[in-house]
C-alpha positions as a Markdown table, in Angstrom:
| # | Residue | x | y | z |
|---|---|---|---|---|
| 1 | Met | -20.3 | -33.8 | -55.1 |
| 2 | Gln | -17.2 | -34.7 | -52.6 |
| 3 | Ala | -14.5 | -33.0 | -53.0 |
| 4 | Tyr | -10.9 | -34.9 | -53.1 |
| 5 | Pro | -7.6 | -33.4 | -52.0 |
| 6 | Ser | -5.5 | -33.0 | -55.4 |
| 7 | Asn | -2.3 | -34.8 | -55.4 |
| 8 | Glu | -0.4 | -31.8 | -57.1 |
| 9 | Gln | 1.6 | -29.4 | -54.8 |
| 10 | Thr | 2.2 | -25.9 | -55.1 |
| 11 | Pro | 5.5 | -24.9 | -56.0 |
| 12 | Pro | 7.7 | -23.5 | -53.0 |
| 13 | Leu | 8.4 | -20.0 | -53.0 |
| 14 | Arg | 11.6 | -19.2 | -54.1 |
| 15 | Gln | 13.5 | -15.8 | -52.3 |
| 16 | Leu | 15.1 | -13.5 | -54.1 |
| 17 | Leu | 17.1 | -10.5 | -52.2 |
| 18 | Leu | 17.4 | -7.2 | -54.8 |
| 19 | Val | 19.7 | -4.7 | -53.2 |
| 20 | Glu | 18.5 | -1.6 | -55.3 |
| 21 | Asp | 18.3 | 2.1 | -54.7 |
| 22 | Asn | 16.3 | 3.0 | -58.2 |
| 23 | Pro | 13.0 | 2.3 | -57.5 |
| 24 | Leu | 12.4 | 2.0 | -61.2 |
| 25 | Phe | 14.2 | -0.6 | -62.0 |
| 26 | Ala | 14.0 | -2.7 | -58.7 |
| 27 | Glu | 10.0 | -2.8 | -60.1 |
| 28 | Gln | 11.1 | -3.8 | -63.6 |
| 29 | Ile | 13.0 | -6.5 | -62.1 |
| 30 | Thr | 10.3 | -7.5 | -59.7 |
| 31 | Asp | 8.0 | -7.8 | -62.8 |
| 32 | Ala | 10.8 | -9.8 | -64.6 |
| 33 | Met | 10.6 | -12.1 | -61.6 |
| 34 | Arg | 7.1 | -12.7 | -62.2 |
| 35 | Gly | 7.3 | -13.4 | -65.4 |
| 36 | Leu | 9.6 | -16.8 | -64.7 |
| 37 | Pro | 7.9 | -19.7 | -64.2 |
| 38 | Glu | 8.4 | -20.3 | -60.3 |
| 39 | Arg | 6.7 | -18.0 | -57.8 |
| 40 | Trp | 9.3 | -15.4 | -56.2 |
| 41 | Asn | 9.0 | -13.5 | -53.4 |
| 42 | Val | 11.3 | -10.1 | -53.8 |
| 43 | Leu | 13.0 | -9.2 | -50.6 |
| 44 | Glu | 13.8 | -5.4 | -51.5 |
| 45 | Phe | 16.4 | -3.3 | -49.9 |
| 46 | Ser | 17.6 | 0.3 | -51.3 |
| 47 | Glu | 20.4 | 0.6 | -48.7 |
| 48 | Gly | 23.5 | -1.9 | -48.3 |
| 49 | Leu | 23.7 | -1.4 | -44.4 |
| 50 | Gln | 20.1 | -2.7 | -44.0 |
| 51 | Ala | 20.7 | -5.4 | -46.7 |
| 52 | Lys | 24.2 | -6.5 | -45.0 |
| 53 | Ala | 22.1 | -6.6 | -41.2 |
| 54 | Phe | 19.4 | -8.4 | -42.5 |
| 55 | Val | 21.9 | -11.3 | -44.5 |
| 56 | Lys | 23.8 | -11.3 | -41.3 |
| 57 | Val | 20.9 | -12.7 | -39.2 |
| 58 | Ala | 19.2 | -15.0 | -42.1 |
| 59 | Leu | 18.7 | -18.3 | -41.4 |
| 60 | Lys | 19.1 | -19.8 | -44.8 |
| 61 | Pro | 20.5 | -18.5 | -48.1 |
| 62 | Phe | 18.4 | -16.6 | -50.8 |
| 63 | Asp | 17.7 | -18.7 | -54.2 |
| 64 | Leu | 19.4 | -15.4 | -55.9 |
| 65 | Val | 20.7 | -12.3 | -54.7 |
| 66 | Leu | 20.8 | -9.3 | -56.9 |
| 67 | Val | 23.3 | -6.0 | -56.4 |
| 68 | Asp | 23.9 | -2.9 | -57.5 |
| 69 | Leu | 27.1 | -1.5 | -57.2 |
| 70 | Gly | 26.5 | 2.0 | -56.9 |
| 71 | Leu | 24.2 | 2.2 | -53.5 |
| 72 | Pro | 23.6 | 5.5 | -51.8 |
| 73 | Asp | 25.4 | 4.8 | -48.5 |
| 74 | Val | 28.1 | 1.8 | -48.8 |
| 75 | Ser | 29.4 | 0.2 | -52.2 |
| 76 | Gly | 27.7 | -3.0 | -53.0 |
| 77 | Ile | 30.7 | -4.5 | -53.0 |
| 78 | Glu | 30.5 | -4.9 | -49.2 |
| 79 | Val | 26.9 | -6.1 | -49.5 |
| 80 | Ile | 28.5 | -9.0 | -51.9 |
| 81 | Arg | 31.2 | -9.6 | -49.6 |
| 82 | Ala | 28.8 | -9.8 | -46.6 |
| 83 | Cys | 26.5 | -12.5 | -48.6 |
| 84 | Arg | 29.2 | -14.5 | -49.5 |
| 85 | Glu | 30.8 | -14.6 | -46.0 |
| 86 | Arg | 27.3 | -15.6 | -44.6 |
| 87 | Phe | 26.4 | -18.3 | -47.1 |
| 88 | Val | 29.6 | -19.5 | -49.1 |
| 89 | Asp | 27.6 | -21.1 | -52.3 |
| 90 | Met | 24.9 | -18.5 | -52.7 |
| 91 | Pro | 24.4 | -17.1 | -56.3 |
| 92 | Ile | 25.3 | -13.9 | -56.1 |
| 93 | Val | 25.1 | -11.3 | -59.4 |
| 94 | Val | 25.9 | -7.7 | -60.3 |
| 95 | Ile | 23.3 | -5.5 | -61.8 |
| 96 | Ser | 24.6 | -1.8 | -62.9 |
| 97 | Val | 25.6 | 1.0 | -64.7 |
| 98 | Val | 29.3 | 0.6 | -64.0 |
| 99 | Ala | 31.2 | -0.8 | -66.4 |
| 100 | Ser | 35.0 | -0.4 | -65.7 |
| 101 | Glu | 37.5 | -3.2 | -65.4 |
| 102 | Ser | 38.4 | -2.4 | -61.4 |
| 103 | Ala | 34.8 | -2.6 | -60.9 |
| 104 | Val | 34.3 | -6.1 | -62.8 |
| 105 | Leu | 37.2 | -7.7 | -61.0 |
| 106 | Thr | 36.5 | -6.2 | -57.6 |
| 107 | Ala | 33.1 | -7.8 | -57.7 |
| 108 | Ile | 34.1 | -11.1 | -58.6 |
| 109 | Glu | 36.8 | -10.9 | -56.0 |
| 110 | Ala | 34.5 | -10.2 | -53.6 |
| 111 | Gly | 32.4 | -13.2 | -54.7 |
| 112 | Ala | 30.1 | -11.8 | -57.3 |
| 113 | Asn | 29.0 | -15.4 | -59.8 |
| 114 | Gly | 28.0 | -12.9 | -62.7 |
| 115 | Tyr | 27.5 | -9.3 | -63.8 |
| 116 | Ile | 25.2 | -7.8 | -65.5 |
| 117 | Leu | 25.0 | -4.2 | -67.1 |
| 118 | Lys | 21.7 | -2.5 | -66.3 |
| 119 | Asp | 21.9 | -0.9 | -70.1 |
| 120 | Glu | 21.0 | -4.1 | -71.5 |
| 121 | Ser | 17.3 | -4.5 | -72.3 |
| 122 | Ile | 15.0 | -6.0 | -69.7 |
| 123 | Glu | 14.8 | -9.4 | -71.9 |
| 124 | Glu | 18.4 | -9.8 | -71.6 |
| 125 | Ile | 18.5 | -9.2 | -67.9 |
| 126 | Thr | 15.6 | -11.6 | -67.8 |
| 127 | Lys | 18.0 | -14.1 | -69.6 |
| 128 | Gly | 20.6 | -13.5 | -67.5 |
| 129 | Ile | 18.7 | -14.1 | -64.6 |
| 130 | Glu | 17.1 | -17.6 | -66.1 |
| 131 | Gln | 21.0 | -18.8 | -66.6 |
| 132 | Val | 21.9 | -18.1 | -63.0 |
| 133 | Leu | 19.1 | -20.2 | -61.9 |
| 134 | Lys | 20.5 | -23.0 | -64.1 |
| 135 | Gly | 23.9 | -22.7 | -62.8 |
| 136 | Val | 25.4 | -20.6 | -65.4 |
| 137 | Tyr | 26.5 | -17.2 | -64.5 |
| 138 | Pro | 26.6 | -14.2 | -66.7 |
| 139 | Leu | 28.9 | -11.8 | -67.6 |
| 140 | Ser | 27.7 | -9.3 | -70.1 |
| 141 | Pro | 30.1 | -9.9 | -73.2 |
| 142 | Arg | 32.0 | -6.5 | -73.4 |
| 143 | Leu | 33.2 | -7.0 | -70.0 |
| 144 | Ala | 34.3 | -10.5 | -70.0 |
| 145 | Arg | 37.4 | -9.4 | -71.9 |
| 146 | Tyr | 38.2 | -7.7 | -68.8 |
| 147 | Leu | 37.9 | -10.9 | -66.5 |
| 148 | Phe | 39.8 | -13.0 | -69.2 |
| 149 | Lys | 42.8 | -10.3 | -69.9 |
| 150 | His | 43.3 | -10.6 | -65.7 |
| 151 | Leu | 42.9 | -14.6 | -65.6 |
| 152 | Ser | 45.7 | -14.2 | -68.5 |
| 153 | Val | 48.3 | -12.1 | -66.6 |
| 154 | Ser | 47.7 | -13.6 | -63.5 |
| 155 | Ser | 48.6 | -17.0 | -64.8 |
| 156 | Glu | 51.3 | -16.3 | -66.9 |
| 157 | Lys | 54.1 | -17.3 | -64.1 |
| 158 | Pro | 52.1 | -20.0 | -62.3 |
| 159 | Glu | 55.8 | -21.0 | -60.9 |
| 160 | Glu | 55.9 | -18.0 | -58.8 |
| 161 | Arg | 52.6 | -19.4 | -56.7 |
| 162 | Leu | 52.7 | -21.3 | -53.5 |
| 163 | Pro | 51.7 | -25.0 | -54.2 |
| 164 | Val | 48.0 | -25.7 | -52.6 |
| 165 | Lys | 48.1 | -28.9 | -51.0 |
| 166 | Leu | 44.7 | -30.5 | -50.5 |
| 167 | Ser | 43.5 | -33.4 | -48.3 |
| 168 | Pro | 42.2 | -36.7 | -50.0 |
| 169 | Arg | 38.8 | -35.6 | -48.9 |
| 170 | Glu | 39.1 | -32.0 | -50.0 |
| 171 | His | 39.9 | -33.1 | -53.1 |
| 172 | Glu | 37.1 | -35.6 | -53.4 |
| 173 | Thr | 34.6 | -32.6 | -52.5 |
| 174 | Leu | 36.5 | -30.5 | -55.0 |
| 175 | Gln | 35.9 | -32.9 | -57.8 |
| 176 | Gly | 32.5 | -33.3 | -57.2 |
| 177 | Leu | 31.9 | -29.8 | -57.7 |
| 178 | Ala | 33.6 | -29.5 | -60.6 |
| 179 | Gln | 31.2 | -32.2 | -61.9 |
| 180 | Gly | 28.3 | -29.6 | -61.2 |
| 181 | Leu | 27.3 | -31.8 | -58.3 |
| 182 | Ser | 24.8 | -29.9 | -55.3 |
| 183 | Tyr | 26.7 | -30.3 | -51.8 |
| 184 | Glu | 23.7 | -33.2 | -50.9 |
| 185 | Leu | 24.7 | -35.3 | -53.8 |
| 186 | Val | 28.8 | -34.5 | -53.1 |
| 187 | Ala | 28.4 | -35.8 | -49.5 |
| 188 | Glu | 25.9 | -39.1 | -50.9 |
| 189 | Ser | 28.4 | -39.9 | -53.2 |
| 190 | Met | 31.4 | -39.0 | -50.0 |
| 191 | Gly | 29.4 | -41.3 | -47.6 |
| 192 | Val | 30.0 | -38.1 | -45.4 |
| 193 | Thr | 27.2 | -35.7 | -43.7 |
| 194 | Leu | 26.3 | -32.4 | -45.6 |
| 195 | Ser | 27.8 | -30.7 | -42.6 |
| 196 | Thr | 31.5 | -32.2 | -43.7 |
| 197 | Val | 31.3 | -31.4 | -47.0 |
| 198 | Gln | 30.2 | -27.7 | -46.3 |
| 199 | Ser | 33.3 | -28.1 | -43.9 |
| 200 | Asn | 35.6 | -28.8 | -46.8 |
| 201 | Val | 34.4 | -26.3 | -49.3 |
| 202 | Arg | 35.2 | -23.9 | -46.4 |
| 203 | Ser | 38.7 | -24.8 | -46.7 |
| 204 | Leu | 38.7 | -25.3 | -50.0 |
| 205 | Tyr | 38.1 | -21.7 | -50.7 |
| 206 | Arg | 40.3 | -20.3 | -47.7 |
| 207 | Lys | 43.6 | -22.6 | -49.8 |
| 208 | Leu | 42.7 | -21.7 | -53.2 |
| 209 | Asn | 41.9 | -18.1 | -51.9 |
| 210 | Val | 38.3 | -17.8 | -53.7 |
| 211 | Lys | 34.9 | -16.7 | -52.9 |
| 212 | Ser | 32.5 | -18.8 | -55.2 |
| 213 | Gln | 32.1 | -22.4 | -56.4 |
| 214 | Ser | 32.9 | -21.6 | -59.9 |
| 215 | Gln | 36.1 | -19.5 | -58.5 |
| 216 | Ala | 37.5 | -22.5 | -56.8 |
| 217 | Val | 37.1 | -24.8 | -59.9 |
| 218 | Ser | 38.6 | -22.3 | -62.3 |
| 219 | Met | 41.7 | -22.0 | -59.6 |
| 220 | Ala | 42.0 | -25.6 | -58.7 |
| 221 | Arg | 42.5 | -26.1 | -62.6 |
| 222 | Ser | 45.0 | -23.4 | -63.2 |
| 223 | Tyr | 46.8 | -25.2 | -60.2 |
| 224 | Gln | 46.4 | -28.7 | -62.4 |
| 225 | Leu | 44.2 | -30.0 | -59.2 |
| 226 | Leu | 41.7 | -31.5 | -61.6 |
């Protein structure tokens, strides 16, 4: 009997960068990733400096980065900053036991897209990871009030902030991001190259003083640019 090749293609292997020094928790996260529909390869580092060095030479962004703040050598904040500087749109989520207001704000300002507490159930953590993969970044409910409080205070006197001036192309790029479009779709809708969109995004991040797409959209709305 002759065998014919199948038309079905094996889904691509997705990449997770896990920076976590607790081997038991790292194993739980790895098991949780195996329970997701996609196939995942988990690249694990227990020290922040090793993770930073690896990210610095990585050729392409990871599909997801999970970072613990309490690492044995450097703060996870340093790892987040290194990841965000290398790849401006890579999903980065904190998973930590630290629940202080300063930690939440510092992580978000460094470029984290979400913040999940370790003392939540593994089911809730898995649900948070699934949200990230859908483009919805989680923030543990009891931490949300810190961020909202900070945003409300920072927006009390918008007249004191210097105005942000965007070029027409930057504004068009921003509108595409606000609609949830990928860089590729933004480039297609604008009739420009992907590298042009990436350059516009870097300029937007610099002008708005942000480190992530969600922060850019939020800040742009506070400036009434959208």
